[in-house]
């Protein structure tokens, strides 16, 4: 089974801190994504990457950046955390055959205080 | 601008009944429409998907109906079971070579005994 592992299940950070959310997948998938999930808003795409060192903005990239130095790892960075970034963050990967569907991690619940 | 509209936000169905969740999209470039199922504490998982060249796809108790002219699609869960209680997301993807998904806001389904 493909596994997508997010490094932390719960995180509490202070306003203004730089925050790193790590995601690792073990099935050599080319494509990786970061979504945030908020009640009543569904899943919204923050950033995605189709290759190492490649990144593209999603629908809500403001306040975030990403890094993909290795194929299996895709990091989401909150440059200066704010309270409105309190959310559930989901990482996903998919091979270059979309009918196989995304594999999501279990999520990181980030609280910014 | 919300590109995939999902309704209802929540749904309560008796065991053995039919659950119906509806989605509508705006972007005519969308050509792949998956549904994801999410249980509490887990990431979403691919349930079933359809392409617009067919009007219906069935997998077990789950059926997608697709109406290309109306730009609508729906998920039907026949003989709903308490184990089907989860949040369901419809999604859409814009064409070959794209692995991005635009998600609906989700429907929380509760199947009561």
Short mmCIF file of N, CA, C and O in Angstrom, two decimals, chain B residues 2-104:
data_model
loop_
_atom_site.label_atom_id
_atom_site.label_comp_id
_atom_site.label_asym_id
_atom_site.label_seq_id
_atom_site.Cartn_x
_atom_site.Cartn_y
_atom_site.Cartn_z
N UNK B 2 -16.34 29.53 -6.47
CA UNK B 2 -16.39 28.11 -6.21
C UNK B 2 -16.71 27.39 -7.49
O UNK B 2 -17.75 27.61 -8.10
N UNK B 3 -15.85 26.48 -7.91
CA UNK B 3 -16.03 25.84 -9.20
C UNK B 3 -16.81 24.55 -9.11
O UNK B 3 -17.31 24.07 -10.12
N UNK B 4 -16.88 23.95 -7.93
CA UNK B 4 -17.66 22.73 -7.73
C UNK B 4 -18.56 22.95 -6.52
O UNK B 4 -18.07 23.13 -5.41
N UNK B 5 -19.87 22.96 -6.79
CA UNK B 5 -20.85 23.20 -5.72
C UNK B 5 -21.46 21.88 -5.30
O UNK B 5 -21.98 21.13 -6.15
N UNK B 6 -21.45 21.60 -4.02
CA UNK B 6 -21.92 20.32 -3.48
C UNK B 6 -23.06 20.54 -2.50
O UNK B 6 -23.02 21.47 -1.70
N UNK B 7 -24.05 19.67 -2.59
CA UNK B 7 -25.17 19.73 -1.65
C UNK B 7 -25.73 18.33 -1.41
O UNK B 7 -25.59 17.45 -2.27
N UNK B 8 -26.33 18.09 -0.25
CA UNK B 8 -26.45 19.00 0.89
C UNK B 8 -25.18 19.03 1.72
O UNK B 8 -24.27 18.25 1.48
N UNK B 9 -25.13 19.91 2.68
CA UNK B 9 -23.97 19.98 3.56
C UNK B 9 -23.96 18.81 4.53
O UNK B 9 -22.91 18.31 4.92
N UNK B 10 -25.16 18.39 4.95
CA UNK B 10 -25.27 17.22 5.82
C UNK B 10 -26.51 16.43 5.43
O UNK B 10 -27.46 16.98 4.85
N UNK B 11 -26.48 15.14 5.77
CA UNK B 11 -27.54 14.24 5.33
C UNK B 11 -27.69 13.13 6.36
O UNK B 11 -26.69 12.54 6.79
N UNK B 12 -28.92 12.90 6.75
CA UNK B 12 -29.21 11.80 7.67
C UNK B 12 -30.13 10.83 6.96
O UNK B 12 -31.18 11.23 6.43
N UNK B 13 -29.73 9.56 6.92
CA UNK B 13 -30.47 8.53 6.20
C UNK B 13 -30.65 7.33 7.11
O UNK B 13 -29.76 6.98 7.88
N UNK B 14 -31.81 6.72 7.00
CA UNK B 14 -32.05 5.48 7.73
C UNK B 14 -31.28 4.32 7.09
O UNK B 14 -31.09 4.28 5.86
N UNK B 15 -30.86 3.40 7.93
CA UNK B 15 -30.21 2.18 7.43
C UNK B 15 -31.10 1.53 6.37
O UNK B 15 -32.31 1.37 6.56
N UNK B 16 -30.47 1.15 5.25
CA UNK B 16 -31.21 0.53 4.16
C UNK B 16 -31.75 1.51 3.14
O UNK B 16 -32.18 1.11 2.05
N UNK B 17 -31.70 2.79 3.46
CA UNK B 17 -32.20 3.81 2.54
C UNK B 17 -31.17 4.20 1.48
O UNK B 17 -30.06 3.67 1.44
N UNK B 18 -31.57 5.14 0.63
CA UNK B 18 -30.69 5.62 -0.44
C UNK B 18 -30.17 7.01 -0.05
O UNK B 18 -30.95 7.90 0.27
N UNK B 19 -28.85 7.16 -0.11
CA UNK B 19 -28.24 8.46 0.13
C UNK B 19 -27.90 9.08 -1.22
O UNK B 19 -27.33 8.41 -2.08
N UNK B 20 -28.25 10.35 -1.38
CA UNK B 20 -27.97 11.03 -2.64
C UNK B 20 -27.27 12.36 -2.37
O UNK B 20 -27.76 13.17 -1.58
N UNK B 21 -26.12 12.53 -3.00
CA UNK B 21 -25.35 13.76 -2.86
C UNK B 21 -25.13 14.33 -4.25
O UNK B 21 -24.79 13.60 -5.18
N UNK B 22 -25.35 15.62 -4.38
CA UNK B 22 -25.31 16.27 -5.69
C UNK B 22 -24.17 17.26 -5.82
O UNK B 22 -23.80 17.92 -4.85
N UNK B 23 -23.62 17.33 -7.03
CA UNK B 23 -22.58 18.31 -7.32
C UNK B 23 -22.83 18.95 -8.67
O UNK B 23 -23.36 18.30 -9.58
N UNK B 24 -22.44 20.21 -8.79
CA UNK B 24 -22.53 20.94 -10.05
C UNK B 24 -21.21 21.65 -10.29
O UNK B 24 -20.57 22.11 -9.33
N UNK B 25 -20.83 21.72 -11.54
CA UNK B 25 -19.57 22.37 -11.86
C UNK B 25 -19.79 23.43 -12.93
O UNK B 25 -20.81 23.45 -13.61
N UNK B 26 -18.79 24.30 -13.05
CA UNK B 26 -18.91 25.42 -13.99
C UNK B 26 -17.91 25.31 -15.14
O UNK B 26 -18.20 25.69 -16.27
N UNK B 27 -16.75 24.78 -14.83
CA UNK B 27 -15.67 24.77 -15.81
C UNK B 27 -15.85 23.63 -16.80
O UNK B 27 -15.73 22.45 -16.45
N UNK B 28 -16.10 23.95 -18.06
CA UNK B 28 -16.33 22.90 -19.06
C UNK B 28 -15.05 22.14 -19.43
O UNK B 28 -15.11 21.14 -20.14
N UNK B 29 -13.92 22.61 -18.94
CA UNK B 29 -12.66 21.89 -19.17
C UNK B 29 -12.50 20.68 -18.25
O UNK B 29 -11.66 19.82 -18.49
N UNK B 30 -13.31 20.61 -17.20
CA UNK B 30 -13.24 19.46 -16.31
C UNK B 30 -13.59 18.19 -17.09
O UNK B 30 -14.59 18.15 -17.81
N UNK B 31 -12.80 17.15 -16.91
CA UNK B 31 -13.11 15.92 -17.65
C UNK B 31 -12.93 14.65 -16.82
O UNK B 31 -12.88 13.54 -17.37
N UNK B 32 -12.82 14.81 -15.52
CA UNK B 32 -12.67 13.64 -14.66
C UNK B 32 -13.25 14.00 -13.31
O UNK B 32 -12.91 15.06 -12.76
N UNK B 33 -14.15 13.14 -12.82
CA UNK B 33 -14.96 13.51 -11.66
C UNK B 33 -14.93 12.38 -10.63
O UNK B 33 -15.70 11.43 -10.70
N UNK B 34 -14.04 12.49 -9.63
CA UNK B 34 -13.98 11.45 -8.59
C UNK B 34 -14.78 11.86 -7.36
O UNK B 34 -15.07 13.05 -7.12
N UNK B 35 -15.12 10.87 -6.59
CA UNK B 35 -15.70 11.07 -5.27
C UNK B 35 -14.74 10.49 -4.24
O UNK B 35 -14.20 9.39 -4.44
N UNK B 36 -14.57 11.23 -3.15
CA UNK B 36 -13.72 10.78 -2.06
C UNK B 36 -14.55 10.62 -0.79
O UNK B 36 -15.51 11.37 -0.56
N UNK B 37 -14.13 9.66 0.02
CA UNK B 37 -14.81 9.35 1.28
C UNK B 37 -13.80 9.57 2.41
O UNK B 37 -12.66 9.11 2.32
N UNK B 38 -14.23 10.28 3.44
CA UNK B 38 -13.32 10.56 4.55
C UNK B 38 -13.96 10.18 5.87
O UNK B 38 -15.03 10.68 6.22
N UNK B 39 -13.26 9.32 6.62
CA UNK B 39 -13.67 8.98 7.97
C UNK B 39 -12.92 9.86 8.96
O UNK B 39 -11.81 10.34 8.67
N UNK B 40 -13.51 10.08 10.15
CA UNK B 40 -12.86 10.96 11.14
C UNK B 40 -11.43 10.52 11.44
O UNK B 40 -11.16 9.34 11.63
N UNK B 41 -10.53 11.50 11.46
CA UNK B 41 -9.13 11.20 11.78
C UNK B 41 -8.31 10.64 10.64
O UNK B 41 -7.13 10.33 10.82
N UNK B 42 -8.94 10.52 9.47
CA UNK B 42 -8.23 9.95 8.31
C UNK B 42 -8.25 10.95 7.15
O UNK B 42 -9.09 11.85 7.09
N UNK B 43 -7.32 10.75 6.22
CA UNK B 43 -7.39 11.52 5.00
C UNK B 43 -8.45 10.95 4.08
O UNK B 43 -8.85 9.79 4.21
N UNK B 44 -8.94 11.74 3.12
CA UNK B 44 -9.92 11.22 2.17
C UNK B 44 -9.33 10.09 1.33
O UNK B 44 -8.12 10.04 1.10
N UNK B 45 -10.20 9.20 0.87
CA UNK B 45 -9.78 8.09 0.02
C UNK B 45 -10.71 8.00 -1.19
O UNK B 45 -11.92 8.24 -1.06
N UNK B 46 -10.14 7.68 -2.34
CA UNK B 46 -10.92 7.58 -3.57
C UNK B 46 -11.98 6.50 -3.42
O UNK B 46 -11.69 5.37 -3.04
N UNK B 47 -13.22 6.87 -3.77
CA UNK B 47 -14.34 5.94 -3.67
C UNK B 47 -14.74 5.41 -5.05
O UNK B 47 -14.82 4.22 -5.30
N UNK B 48 -14.99 6.33 -5.96
CA UNK B 48 -15.44 5.99 -7.30
C UNK B 48 -15.25 7.22 -8.17
O UNK B 48 -15.23 8.34 -7.67
N UNK B 49 -15.09 7.03 -9.48
CA UNK B 49 -14.85 8.17 -10.37
C UNK B 49 -15.51 7.92 -11.72
O UNK B 49 -15.76 6.77 -12.10
N UNK B 50 -15.76 9.00 -12.45
CA UNK B 50 -16.41 8.89 -13.74
C UNK B 50 -15.81 9.90 -14.72
O UNK B 50 -15.31 10.96 -14.31
N UNK B 51 -15.82 9.56 -15.98
CA UNK B 51 -15.46 10.49 -17.03
C UNK B 51 -16.74 10.89 -17.76
O UNK B 51 -17.72 10.14 -17.76
N UNK B 52 -16.78 12.04 -18.42
CA UNK B 52 -18.03 12.55 -18.99
C UNK B 52 -18.51 11.82 -20.24
O UNK B 52 -19.56 12.17 -20.78
N UNK B 53 -17.77 10.81 -20.71
CA UNK B 53 -18.25 10.07 -21.87
C UNK B 53 -19.23 8.96 -21.49
O UNK B 53 -19.77 8.28 -22.38
N UNK B 54 -19.48 8.78 -20.20
CA UNK B 54 -20.51 7.84 -19.75
C UNK B 54 -21.48 8.57 -18.83
O UNK B 54 -21.13 9.56 -18.20
N UNK B 55 -22.71 8.08 -18.76
CA UNK B 55 -23.72 8.76 -17.95
C UNK B 55 -23.87 8.12 -16.57
O UNK B 55 -24.48 8.73 -15.69
N UNK B 56 -23.32 6.94 -16.40
CA UNK B 56 -23.46 6.28 -15.11
C UNK B 56 -22.33 5.28 -14.91
O UNK B 56 -21.88 4.63 -15.84
N UNK B 57 -21.90 5.19 -13.64
CA UNK B 57 -20.91 4.18 -13.28
C UNK B 57 -21.29 3.60 -11.93
O UNK B 57 -21.60 4.35 -11.01
N UNK B 58 -21.26 2.28 -11.86
CA UNK B 58 -21.69 1.61 -10.63
C UNK B 58 -20.57 0.73 -10.11
O UNK B 58 -19.95 -0.01 -10.86
N UNK B 59 -20.33 0.82 -8.80
CA UNK B 59 -19.40 -0.08 -8.14
C UNK B 59 -20.03 -0.51 -6.83
O UNK B 59 -20.10 0.26 -5.86
N UNK B 60 -20.54 -1.72 -6.84
CA UNK B 60 -21.21 -2.22 -5.64
C UNK B 60 -22.44 -1.40 -5.32
O UNK B 60 -23.31 -1.20 -6.18
N UNK B 61 -22.51 -0.87 -4.11
CA UNK B 61 -23.67 -0.06 -3.71
C UNK B 61 -23.54 1.40 -4.12
O UNK B 61 -24.47 2.19 -3.87
N UNK B 62 -22.42 1.78 -4.70
CA UNK B 62 -22.16 3.17 -5.04
C UNK B 62 -22.31 3.40 -6.55
O UNK B 62 -21.76 2.65 -7.35
N UNK B 63 -23.07 4.43 -6.91
CA UNK B 63 -23.31 4.77 -8.31
C UNK B 63 -23.10 6.26 -8.51
O UNK B 63 -23.57 7.07 -7.71
N UNK B 64 -22.38 6.61 -9.57
CA UNK B 64 -22.30 8.01 -10.00
C UNK B 64 -23.21 8.16 -11.22
O UNK B 64 -23.12 7.38 -12.17
N UNK B 65 -24.05 9.19 -11.17
CA UNK B 65 -24.83 9.59 -12.34
C UNK B 65 -24.26 10.90 -12.85
O UNK B 65 -23.97 11.81 -12.06
N UNK B 66 -24.12 11.02 -14.16
CA UNK B 66 -23.47 12.19 -14.74
C UNK B 66 -24.35 12.79 -15.83
O UNK B 66 -24.82 12.08 -16.72
N UNK B 67 -24.59 14.09 -15.76
CA UNK B 67 -25.38 14.81 -16.76
C UNK B 67 -24.51 15.92 -17.34
O UNK B 67 -24.37 16.99 -16.75
N UNK B 68 -23.91 15.62 -18.50
CA UNK B 68 -22.95 16.57 -19.07
C UNK B 68 -23.60 17.89 -19.47
O UNK B 68 -23.03 18.97 -19.25
N UNK B 69 -24.79 17.84 -20.05
CA UNK B 69 -25.43 19.06 -20.52
C UNK B 69 -25.79 19.99 -19.35
O UNK B 69 -25.71 21.21 -19.46
N UNK B 70 -26.17 19.39 -18.24
CA UNK B 70 -26.52 20.19 -17.06
C UNK B 70 -25.30 20.50 -16.20
O UNK B 70 -25.40 21.28 -15.23
N UNK B 71 -24.16 19.90 -16.51
CA UNK B 71 -22.94 20.05 -15.72
C UNK B 71 -23.21 19.68 -14.27
O UNK B 71 -22.88 20.43 -13.33
N UNK B 72 -23.81 18.51 -14.10
CA UNK B 72 -24.12 18.01 -12.77
C UNK B 72 -23.76 16.54 -12.66
O UNK B 72 -23.82 15.80 -13.66
N UNK B 73 -23.40 16.13 -11.46
CA UNK B 73 -23.18 14.71 -11.21
C UNK B 73 -23.54 14.42 -9.76
O UNK B 73 -23.56 15.33 -8.91
N UNK B 74 -23.89 13.18 -9.52
CA UNK B 74 -24.37 12.84 -8.19
C UNK B 74 -23.88 11.45 -7.78
O UNK B 74 -23.58 10.61 -8.62
N UNK B 75 -23.81 11.28 -6.47
CA UNK B 75 -23.43 9.99 -5.88
C UNK B 75 -24.67 9.41 -5.21
O UNK B 75 -25.34 10.09 -4.43
N UNK B 76 -24.97 8.16 -5.56
CA UNK B 76 -26.05 7.44 -4.92
C UNK B 76 -25.45 6.28 -4.14
O UNK B 76 -24.66 5.51 -4.69
N UNK B 77 -25.84 6.17 -2.87
CA UNK B 77 -25.43 5.04 -2.06
C UNK B 77 -26.68 4.22 -1.76
O UNK B 77 -27.58 4.69 -1.04
N UNK B 78 -26.75 3.05 -2.34
CA UNK B 78 -27.91 2.19 -2.16
C UNK B 78 -27.74 1.39 -0.87
O UNK B 78 -26.61 1.12 -0.44
N UNK B 79 -28.88 1.02 -0.26
CA UNK B 79 -28.85 0.20 0.95
C UNK B 79 -27.81 0.76 1.94
O UNK B 79 -26.90 0.06 2.41
N UNK B 80 -27.94 2.03 2.27
CA UNK B 80 -26.97 2.71 3.13
C UNK B 80 -26.81 1.98 4.47
O UNK B 80 -27.80 1.53 5.07
N UNK B 81 -25.57 1.91 4.93
CA UNK B 81 -25.23 1.22 6.17
C UNK B 81 -24.56 2.20 7.15
O UNK B 81 -23.93 3.16 6.73
N UNK B 82 -24.66 1.90 8.45
CA UNK B 82 -23.99 2.78 9.42
C UNK B 82 -22.50 2.96 9.13
O UNK B 82 -21.94 4.03 9.38
N UNK B 83 -21.86 1.95 8.58
CA UNK B 83 -20.44 2.04 8.22
C UNK B 83 -20.17 3.01 7.08
O UNK B 83 -19.01 3.35 6.82
N UNK B 84 -21.23 3.47 6.39
CA UNK B 84 -21.06 4.46 5.33
C UNK B 84 -21.00 5.88 5.90
O UNK B 84 -20.75 6.83 5.16
N UNK B 85 -21.27 6.01 7.19
CA UNK B 85 -21.25 7.34 7.82
C UNK B 85 -19.85 7.93 7.70
O UNK B 85 -18.88 7.37 8.22
N UNK B 86 -19.76 9.03 7.01
CA UNK B 86 -18.47 9.64 6.68
C UNK B 86 -18.76 10.98 6.01
O UNK B 86 -19.91 11.34 5.77
N UNK B 87 -17.71 11.69 5.67
CA UNK B 87 -17.85 12.90 4.86
C UNK B 87 -17.46 12.56 3.42
O UNK B 87 -16.43 11.91 3.19
N UNK B 88 -18.29 12.98 2.49
CA UNK B 88 -18.07 12.69 1.09
C UNK B 88 -17.77 13.98 0.33
O UNK B 88 -18.45 15.00 0.52
N UNK B 89 -16.76 13.91 -0.50
CA UNK B 89 -16.37 15.06 -1.32
C UNK B 89 -16.46 14.69 -2.79
O UNK B 89 -15.90 13.66 -3.21
N UNK B 90 -17.13 15.51 -3.57
CA UNK B 90 -17.00 15.39 -5.01
C UNK B 90 -15.82 16.25 -5.45
O UNK B 90 -15.39 17.15 -4.72
N UNK B 91 -15.29 15.97 -6.62
CA UNK B 91 -14.14 16.71 -7.11
C UNK B 91 -14.15 16.69 -8.63
O UNK B 91 -14.89 15.92 -9.26
N UNK B 92 -13.33 17.55 -9.21
CA UNK B 92 -13.22 17.62 -10.66
C UNK B 92 -11.80 17.97 -11.04
O UNK B 92 -11.11 18.72 -10.33
N UNK B 93 -11.38 17.42 -12.18
CA UNK B 93 -10.02 17.62 -12.65
C UNK B 93 -10.05 18.12 -14.09
O UNK B 93 -10.83 17.62 -14.91
N UNK B 94 -9.21 19.13 -14.41
CA UNK B 94 -9.31 19.78 -15.71
C UNK B 94 -8.46 19.22 -16.83
O UNK B 94 -7.65 19.92 -17.39
N UNK B 95 -8.61 17.99 -17.17
CA UNK B 95 -8.02 17.55 -18.41
C UNK B 95 -6.73 16.77 -18.29
O UNK B 95 -6.05 16.81 -17.27
N UNK B 96 -6.40 16.09 -19.36
CA UNK B 96 -5.22 15.23 -19.41
C UNK B 96 -3.97 16.04 -19.10
O UNK B 96 -3.81 17.18 -19.54
N UNK B 97 -3.10 15.44 -18.34
CA UNK B 97 -1.87 16.12 -17.96
C UNK B 97 -1.99 16.93 -16.70
O UNK B 97 -0.98 17.40 -16.17
N UNK B 98 -3.23 17.09 -16.19
CA UNK B 98 -3.42 17.81 -14.93
C UNK B 98 -3.83 16.82 -13.86
O UNK B 98 -4.72 16.00 -14.08
N UNK B 99 -3.21 16.91 -12.72
CA UNK B 99 -3.55 16.04 -11.60
C UNK B 99 -4.19 16.82 -10.47
O UNK B 99 -4.46 16.28 -9.41
N UNK B 100 -4.44 18.10 -10.71
CA UNK B 100 -5.11 18.92 -9.69
C UNK B 100 -6.56 18.50 -9.56
O UNK B 100 -7.20 18.15 -10.54
N UNK B 101 -7.06 18.57 -8.36
CA UNK B 101 -8.48 18.37 -8.11
C UNK B 101 -9.06 19.63 -7.46
O UNK B 101 -8.45 20.20 -6.57
N UNK B 102 -10.24 20.01 -7.93
CA UNK B 102 -11.03 21.02 -7.25
C UNK B 102 -12.14 20.29 -6.52
O UNK B 102 -12.91 19.56 -7.15
N UNK B 103 -12.19 20.47 -5.20
CA UNK B 103 -13.14 19.73 -4.38
C UNK B 103 -14.38 20.55 -4.08
O UNK B 103 -14.33 21.79 -3.96
N UNK B 104 -15.50 19.85 -3.90
CA UNK B 104 -16.68 20.46 -3.30
C UNK B 104 -16.45 20.63 -1.81
O UNK B 104 -15.44 20.18 -1.26
#
